[in-house]
XYZ file of C-alpha atoms in Angstrom:
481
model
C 7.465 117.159 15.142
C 5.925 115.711 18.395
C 4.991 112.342 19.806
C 2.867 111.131 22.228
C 2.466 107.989 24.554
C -0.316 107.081 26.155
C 0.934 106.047 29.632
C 4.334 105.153 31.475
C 5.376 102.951 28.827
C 6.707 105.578 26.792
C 7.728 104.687 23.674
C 6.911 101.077 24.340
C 3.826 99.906 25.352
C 0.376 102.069 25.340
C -2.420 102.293 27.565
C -5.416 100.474 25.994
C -7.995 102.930 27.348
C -8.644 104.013 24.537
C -9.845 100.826 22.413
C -12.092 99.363 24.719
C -14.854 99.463 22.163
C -12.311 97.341 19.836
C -11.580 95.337 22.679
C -15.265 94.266 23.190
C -15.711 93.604 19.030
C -12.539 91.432 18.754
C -11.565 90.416 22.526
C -8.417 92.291 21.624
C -7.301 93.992 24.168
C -3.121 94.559 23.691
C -1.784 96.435 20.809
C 2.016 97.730 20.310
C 2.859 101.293 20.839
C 6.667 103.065 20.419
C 5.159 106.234 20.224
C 2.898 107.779 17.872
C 4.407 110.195 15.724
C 2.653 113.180 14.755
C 2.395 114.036 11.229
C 3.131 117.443 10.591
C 5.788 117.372 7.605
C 4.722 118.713 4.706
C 2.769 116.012 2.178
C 5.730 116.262 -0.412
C 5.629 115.675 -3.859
C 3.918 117.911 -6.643
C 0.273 116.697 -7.882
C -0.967 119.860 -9.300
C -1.455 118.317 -12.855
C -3.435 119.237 -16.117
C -3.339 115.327 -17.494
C -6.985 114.724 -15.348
C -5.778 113.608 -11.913
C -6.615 116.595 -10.046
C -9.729 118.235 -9.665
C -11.518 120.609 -6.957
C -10.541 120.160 -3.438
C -13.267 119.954 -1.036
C -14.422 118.786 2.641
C -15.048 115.629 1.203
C -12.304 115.280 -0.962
C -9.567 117.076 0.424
C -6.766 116.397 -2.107
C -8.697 117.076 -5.340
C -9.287 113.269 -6.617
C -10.433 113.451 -10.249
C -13.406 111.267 -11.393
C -12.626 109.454 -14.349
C -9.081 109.390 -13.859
C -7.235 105.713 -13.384
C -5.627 104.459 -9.823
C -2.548 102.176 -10.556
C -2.411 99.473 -7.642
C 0.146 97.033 -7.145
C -0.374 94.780 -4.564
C 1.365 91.727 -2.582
C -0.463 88.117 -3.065
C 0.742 86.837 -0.631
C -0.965 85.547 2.837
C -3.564 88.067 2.967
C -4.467 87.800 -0.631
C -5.771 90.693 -3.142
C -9.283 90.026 -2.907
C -9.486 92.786 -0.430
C -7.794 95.276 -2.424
C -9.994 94.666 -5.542
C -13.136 94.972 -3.244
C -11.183 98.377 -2.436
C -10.936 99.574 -5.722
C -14.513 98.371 -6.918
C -15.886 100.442 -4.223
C -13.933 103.488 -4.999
C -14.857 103.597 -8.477
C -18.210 103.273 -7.404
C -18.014 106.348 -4.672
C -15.352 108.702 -6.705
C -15.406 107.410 -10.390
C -12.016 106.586 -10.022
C -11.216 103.462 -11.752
C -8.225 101.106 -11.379
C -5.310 99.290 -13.199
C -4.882 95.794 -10.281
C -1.551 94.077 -10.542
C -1.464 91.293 -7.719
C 2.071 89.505 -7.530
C 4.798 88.502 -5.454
C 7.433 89.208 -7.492
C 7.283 93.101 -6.364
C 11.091 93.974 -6.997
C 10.546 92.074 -10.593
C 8.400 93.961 -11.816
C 8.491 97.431 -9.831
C 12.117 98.284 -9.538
C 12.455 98.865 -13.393
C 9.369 101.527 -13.096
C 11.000 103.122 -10.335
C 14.339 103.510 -11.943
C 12.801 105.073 -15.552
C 10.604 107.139 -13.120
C 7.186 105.831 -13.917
C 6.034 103.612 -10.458
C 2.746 102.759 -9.857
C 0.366 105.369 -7.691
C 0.341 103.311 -4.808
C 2.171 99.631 -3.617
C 1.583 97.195 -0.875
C 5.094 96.841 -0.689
C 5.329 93.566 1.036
C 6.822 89.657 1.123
C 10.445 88.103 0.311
C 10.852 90.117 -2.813
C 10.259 93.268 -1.202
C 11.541 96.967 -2.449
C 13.611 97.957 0.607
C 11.442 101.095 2.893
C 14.855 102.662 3.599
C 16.512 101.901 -0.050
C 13.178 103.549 -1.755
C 12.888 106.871 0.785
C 17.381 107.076 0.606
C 16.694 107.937 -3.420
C 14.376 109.962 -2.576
C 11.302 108.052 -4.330
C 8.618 107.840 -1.309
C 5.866 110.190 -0.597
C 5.865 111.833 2.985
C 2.701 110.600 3.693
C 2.130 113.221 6.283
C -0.319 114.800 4.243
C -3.065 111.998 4.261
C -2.450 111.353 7.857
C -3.341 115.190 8.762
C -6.317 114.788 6.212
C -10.324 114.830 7.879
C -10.788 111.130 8.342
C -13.707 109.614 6.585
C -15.515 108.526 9.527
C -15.202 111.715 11.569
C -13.541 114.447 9.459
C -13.566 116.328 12.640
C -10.826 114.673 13.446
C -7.632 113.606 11.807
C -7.344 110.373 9.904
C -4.028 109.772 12.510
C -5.993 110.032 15.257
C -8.202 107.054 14.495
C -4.989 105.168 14.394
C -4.072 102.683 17.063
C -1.038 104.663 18.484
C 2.774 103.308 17.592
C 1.417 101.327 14.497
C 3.019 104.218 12.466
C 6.546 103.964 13.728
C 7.256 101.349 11.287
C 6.796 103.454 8.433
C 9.580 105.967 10.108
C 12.605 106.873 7.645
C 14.241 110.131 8.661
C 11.525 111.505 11.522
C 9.129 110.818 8.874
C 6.271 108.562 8.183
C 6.669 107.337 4.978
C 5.394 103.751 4.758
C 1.937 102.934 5.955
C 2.020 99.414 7.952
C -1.805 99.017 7.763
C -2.060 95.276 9.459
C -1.865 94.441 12.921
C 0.645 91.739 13.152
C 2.019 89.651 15.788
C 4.817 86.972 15.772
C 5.929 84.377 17.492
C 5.705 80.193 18.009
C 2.691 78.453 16.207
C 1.735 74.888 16.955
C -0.812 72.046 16.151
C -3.621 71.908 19.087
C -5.013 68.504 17.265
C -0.993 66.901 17.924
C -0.644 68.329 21.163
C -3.761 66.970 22.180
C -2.820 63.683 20.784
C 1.317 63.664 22.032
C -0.065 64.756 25.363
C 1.967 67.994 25.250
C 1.155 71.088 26.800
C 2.275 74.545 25.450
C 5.729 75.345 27.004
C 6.255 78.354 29.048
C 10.125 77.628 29.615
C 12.688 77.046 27.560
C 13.260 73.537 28.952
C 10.057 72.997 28.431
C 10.169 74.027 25.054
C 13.253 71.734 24.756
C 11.586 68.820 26.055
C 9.030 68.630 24.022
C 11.501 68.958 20.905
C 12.741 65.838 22.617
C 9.428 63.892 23.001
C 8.870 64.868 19.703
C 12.152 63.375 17.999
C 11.867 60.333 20.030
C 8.413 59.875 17.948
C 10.313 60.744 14.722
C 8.681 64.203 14.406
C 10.822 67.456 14.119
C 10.651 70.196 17.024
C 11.120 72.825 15.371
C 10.964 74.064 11.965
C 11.597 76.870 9.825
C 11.541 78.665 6.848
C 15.334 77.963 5.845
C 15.724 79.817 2.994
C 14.626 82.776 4.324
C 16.393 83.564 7.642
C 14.370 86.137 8.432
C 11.890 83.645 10.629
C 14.270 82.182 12.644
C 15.337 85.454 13.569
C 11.801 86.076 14.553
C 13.144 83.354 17.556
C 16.174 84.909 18.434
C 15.233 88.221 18.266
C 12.469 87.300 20.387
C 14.184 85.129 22.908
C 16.921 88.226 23.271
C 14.132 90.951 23.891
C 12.597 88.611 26.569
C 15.771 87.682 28.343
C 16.924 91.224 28.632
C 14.329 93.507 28.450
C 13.435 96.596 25.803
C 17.040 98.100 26.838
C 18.223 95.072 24.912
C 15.699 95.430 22.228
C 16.900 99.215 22.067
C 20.145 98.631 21.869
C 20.203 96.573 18.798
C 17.515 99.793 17.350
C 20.068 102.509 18.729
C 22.915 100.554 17.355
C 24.945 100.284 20.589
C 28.071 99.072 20.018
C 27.835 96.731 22.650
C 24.236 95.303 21.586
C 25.141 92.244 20.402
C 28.716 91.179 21.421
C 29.161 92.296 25.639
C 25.220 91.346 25.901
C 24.238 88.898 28.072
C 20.969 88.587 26.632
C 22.061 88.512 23.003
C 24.389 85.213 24.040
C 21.177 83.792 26.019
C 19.179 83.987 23.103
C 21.263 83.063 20.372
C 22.731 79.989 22.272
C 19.343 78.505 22.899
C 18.681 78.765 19.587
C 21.891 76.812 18.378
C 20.938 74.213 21.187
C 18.410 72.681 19.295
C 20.340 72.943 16.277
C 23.572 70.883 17.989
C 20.802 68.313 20.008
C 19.338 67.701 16.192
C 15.868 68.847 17.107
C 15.307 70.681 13.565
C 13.073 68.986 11.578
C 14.857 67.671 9.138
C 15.557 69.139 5.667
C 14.249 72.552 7.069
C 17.189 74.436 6.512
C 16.677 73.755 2.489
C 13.262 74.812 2.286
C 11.690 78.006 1.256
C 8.703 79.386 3.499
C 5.578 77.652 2.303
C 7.723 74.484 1.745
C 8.583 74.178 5.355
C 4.912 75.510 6.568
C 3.217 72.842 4.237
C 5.290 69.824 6.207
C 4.344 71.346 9.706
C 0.937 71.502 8.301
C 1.477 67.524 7.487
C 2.431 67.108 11.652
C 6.235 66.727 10.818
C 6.933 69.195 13.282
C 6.183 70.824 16.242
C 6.946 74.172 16.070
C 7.117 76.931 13.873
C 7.962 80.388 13.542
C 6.064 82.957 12.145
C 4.315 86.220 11.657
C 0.444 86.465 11.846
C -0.246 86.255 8.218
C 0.683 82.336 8.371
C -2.439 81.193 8.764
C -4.019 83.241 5.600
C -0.883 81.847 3.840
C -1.645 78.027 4.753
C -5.141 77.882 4.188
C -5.322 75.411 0.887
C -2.572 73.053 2.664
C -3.878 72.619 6.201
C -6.300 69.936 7.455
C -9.433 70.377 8.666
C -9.300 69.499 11.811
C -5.287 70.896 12.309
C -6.572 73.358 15.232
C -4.116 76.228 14.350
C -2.905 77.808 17.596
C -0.081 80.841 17.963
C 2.153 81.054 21.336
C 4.843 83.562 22.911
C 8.177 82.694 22.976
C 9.094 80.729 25.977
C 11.176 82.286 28.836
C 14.823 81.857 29.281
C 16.065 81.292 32.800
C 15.979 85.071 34.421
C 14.116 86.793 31.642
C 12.909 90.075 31.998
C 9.525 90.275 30.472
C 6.770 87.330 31.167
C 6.343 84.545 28.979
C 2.852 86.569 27.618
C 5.140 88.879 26.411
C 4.973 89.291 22.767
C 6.279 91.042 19.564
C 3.422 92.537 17.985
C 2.596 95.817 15.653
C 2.015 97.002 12.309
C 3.286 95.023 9.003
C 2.254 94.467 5.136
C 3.685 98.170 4.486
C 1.584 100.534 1.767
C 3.697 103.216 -0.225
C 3.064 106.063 -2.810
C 5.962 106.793 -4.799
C 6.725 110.358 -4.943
C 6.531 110.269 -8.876
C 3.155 108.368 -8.806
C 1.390 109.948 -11.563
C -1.954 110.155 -9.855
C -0.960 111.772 -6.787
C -4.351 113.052 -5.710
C -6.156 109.832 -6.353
C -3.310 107.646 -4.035
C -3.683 109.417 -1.424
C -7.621 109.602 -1.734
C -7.588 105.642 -1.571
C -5.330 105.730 0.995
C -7.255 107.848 3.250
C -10.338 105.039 2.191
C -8.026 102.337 3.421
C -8.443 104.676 6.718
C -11.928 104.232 7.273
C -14.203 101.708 9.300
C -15.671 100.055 6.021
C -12.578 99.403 4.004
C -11.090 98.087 7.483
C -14.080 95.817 7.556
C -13.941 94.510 3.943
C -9.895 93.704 4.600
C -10.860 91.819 7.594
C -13.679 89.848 5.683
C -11.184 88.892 2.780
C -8.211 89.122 4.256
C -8.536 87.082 8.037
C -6.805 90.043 10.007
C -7.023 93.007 11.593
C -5.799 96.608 10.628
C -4.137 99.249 12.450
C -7.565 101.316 12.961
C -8.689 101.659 16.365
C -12.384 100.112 16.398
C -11.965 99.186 12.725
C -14.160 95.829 12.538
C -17.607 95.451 12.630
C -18.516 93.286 15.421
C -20.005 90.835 12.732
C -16.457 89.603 11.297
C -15.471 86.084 12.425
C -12.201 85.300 12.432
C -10.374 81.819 11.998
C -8.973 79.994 14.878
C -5.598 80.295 14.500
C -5.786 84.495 13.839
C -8.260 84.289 16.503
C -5.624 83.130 19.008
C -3.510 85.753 18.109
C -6.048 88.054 19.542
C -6.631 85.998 22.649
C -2.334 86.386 23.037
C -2.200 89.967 22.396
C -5.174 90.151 25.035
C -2.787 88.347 27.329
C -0.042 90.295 26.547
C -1.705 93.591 28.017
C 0.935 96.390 28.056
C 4.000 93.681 27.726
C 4.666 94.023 23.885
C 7.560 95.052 22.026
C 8.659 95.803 18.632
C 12.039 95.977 16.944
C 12.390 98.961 14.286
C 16.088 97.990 12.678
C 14.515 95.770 9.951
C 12.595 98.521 8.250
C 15.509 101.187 9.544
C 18.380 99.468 8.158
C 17.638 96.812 6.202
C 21.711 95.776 5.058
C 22.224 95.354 8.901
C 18.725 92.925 8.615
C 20.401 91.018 6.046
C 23.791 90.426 8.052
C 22.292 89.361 10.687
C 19.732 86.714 8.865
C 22.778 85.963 6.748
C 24.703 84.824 9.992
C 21.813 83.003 11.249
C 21.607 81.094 7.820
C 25.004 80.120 8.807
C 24.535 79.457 12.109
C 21.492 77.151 11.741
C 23.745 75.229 9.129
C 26.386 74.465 11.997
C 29.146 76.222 9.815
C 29.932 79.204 12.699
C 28.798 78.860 16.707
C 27.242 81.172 18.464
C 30.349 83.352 19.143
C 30.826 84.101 15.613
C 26.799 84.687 15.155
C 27.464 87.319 17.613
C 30.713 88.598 16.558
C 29.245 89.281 12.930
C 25.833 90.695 13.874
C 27.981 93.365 15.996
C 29.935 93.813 12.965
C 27.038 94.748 10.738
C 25.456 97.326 13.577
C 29.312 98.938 14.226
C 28.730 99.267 10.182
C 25.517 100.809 10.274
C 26.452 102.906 13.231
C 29.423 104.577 10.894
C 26.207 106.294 8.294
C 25.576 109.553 8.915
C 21.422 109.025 7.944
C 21.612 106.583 11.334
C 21.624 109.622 13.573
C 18.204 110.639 12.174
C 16.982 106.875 13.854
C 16.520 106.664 17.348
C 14.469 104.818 20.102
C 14.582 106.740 23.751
């Protein structure tokens, strides 16, 4: 295997030399990088077949898609949608004669983990949202396709080339399991803080580069009897998307790393990890929540920001897509970084951004050929294009959009932060590495925002579930320089 960075960053931040045409299309300018993994593992699985889903290789169509046979797709409704994916699979019957079976749901561990477990799983899953199938659960039992195979494939475009070379570099890290790609994250995500330019305009408020800053206008806004901050309570994993955040800032990518690498001082003996996790408790003890968020699910607490009852938010770049029927007209949608603790060690343009919304092919899929056909579609400049039209985002394909695409204000100010951003982004990898430790933790911060353990504790028992993680044997095969 080898890897390859594209300037002194190393594994975490990449030159952007190389997408200055993208740049120019989308004023995008910043993208993530921890190192680009080569593919270069064999494909896996077995799709030699006589039930019709293999035919004749070719130049074209490298892994011997049959026409006539049937694609099953499963796919995520969630913020992006599945309009995209059934203009996907109308155009591939259309090129390869290829037709397909379209479930779009968000109940993906409902109604996929029985299939998996009597062996008959779709052919390939955007396996996405709060009822996710665990990355790491599905590749431990061995059920995942090593998708190595379609990323050493011609790419549609320029089959002189490899379809992983057209890919922004680091985007594939987050499909890692075991040194090997095995999850394709095909949308270029950012999170962060989102806010309402129509209130700010009216409160006055500018958009807080400091933590006091952020704290006073939590302050302003309670005063007014409007929450500072909400979140999606019932799912932890947002307000982690603060903390996490907030402890990469304060203390650099060695502290990001060291929560990645497992360190058994990462969270308890960290400076930064206490920094981050005690300004988040601050608002919770100075009763700037808005209130009720800790019962609410995620749409429930994003439709009542959308209604101006709070000021904040946190949350991934899909929450705009995911908002659209409940926000006004005129709410001007606008994302921000995290603001800076006291002594942080990245700038407040600093984000977390990379590649989400992860695609699979089961390694029993029973159309083997035709997954990773589609696949290798989802790979090229026009399927890019028609998920940007539907779908209000970008993909992980470097000059991927037509120039032509508009995009709405709020994902549009994503771009303009990851433009910002330049070289300073960052990206954890433990939530798709180890997802039990992602559940501690979020299960701590559930307490913690609830005022039932302090700070100490948070940290005491999000050290105990890396010292746990650190104790599996698989861990070893994980690991950020």
């Amino acid at each position: 295997m080898g890897s390859t960075s594209a300037d002194s960053h190393g594994d975490d931040g990449v030159g952007r030399r190389d997408l200055i045409k993208r740049s120019a299309a989308l004023g995008l300018a910043a993208v993530p990088a921890t190192g680009l993994l080569s593919a270069c593992a064999s494909g896996g699985g077995d799709d030699s077949s006589d039930d019709g889903t293999k035919g004749a290789t070719s130049k074209e169509n490298p892994f011997g898609a049959a026409k006539g046979s049937k694609l099953d797709v499963v796919i995520f409704k969630g913020g992006y949608g599945d309009d995209y994916a059934k203009a996907w699979e109308a155009d591939f019957q259309k090129k390869l004669g290829i037709t397909s079976t379209h479930t779009g749901t968000q109940e993906i561990t409902g109604k996929l983990q029985p299939r998996f477990n009597a062996g008959n799983p779709p052919d390939i899953v955007d396996d996405s949202g709060a009822q996710q199938i665990k990355v790491d659960v599905l590749y431990k039992n061995g059920q995942l396709l090593d998708l190595a195979e379609v990323l050493d494939a011609p790419a549609i475009d320029d089959p002189s080339k490899k379809v992983s070379d057209l890919i922004i570099p680091g985007t594939l890290d987050a499909g890692l399991q075991g040194g090997k790609v095995v999850a394709l994250n095909y949308i270029y995500t950012v999170w962060g803080l989102w806010y309402s330019g129509k209130l700010f305009k009216e409160k006055g408020w500018e958009e807080p580069k400091t933590w006091d800053d952020f704290l006073a206008v939590c302050q302003d806004a309670k005063k007014q009897g409007i929450g500072g901050l909400a979140h999606q309570g019932k799912y932890p994993y947002y307000i982690n998307v603060a903390i996490m955040d907030l402890i990469a800032k304060k203390g650099g990518l060695d502290a990001m790393k060291a929560i990645d690498n497992l360190d058994p001082k990462a969270f308890v003996g960290s400076d930064a990890a206490q920094a981050g996790v005690e300004a988040i408790y601050e608002v919770v003890e100075k009763g700037l929540l808005m209130p009720g968020t800790n019962g609410l699910t995620h749409t429930e607490s994003q439709t009542r920001w959308n209604q101006y009852k709070a000021a904040f938010i946190t949350c991934g770049s899909w929450l705009e897509n995911e908002q659209l029927k409940q926000t006004p007209a005129d709410f001007d949608m606008k994302f921000m970084p995290m603001p800076l603790l006291p002594d942080s060690a990245l700038p407040f343009t600093a984000i977390r951004a990379g590649s989400g919304e992860p695609f699979i092919i089961p390694a029993k899929a029973k159309n083997l050929a035709g997954a990773k056909e589609f696949m290798r579609h989802m790979l090229s400049k026009e399927w890019s294009t028609l998920f940007a039209k539907e779908a209000n985002s970008l993909t992980i394909l470097k000059d991927g959009v037509d120039p032509s695409v508009k995009l709405r204000p709020g994902t549009q100010s994503t771009v303009e932060a990851s433009k910002a951003a330049g070289d300073d982004t960052f990206r954890y990898l433990y939530t798709e590495w180890y997802s039990e430790m992602g559940a501690a933790i979020e299960a701590a911060s559930n307490e913690l925002m609830a005022k039932r353990i302090q700070p100490k504790e948070w940290l005491k028992r999000a050290q105990a579930a890396v010292d746990k993680q650190a104790k599996d044997p698989a861990s070893k095969k994980n690991h950020r320089d």
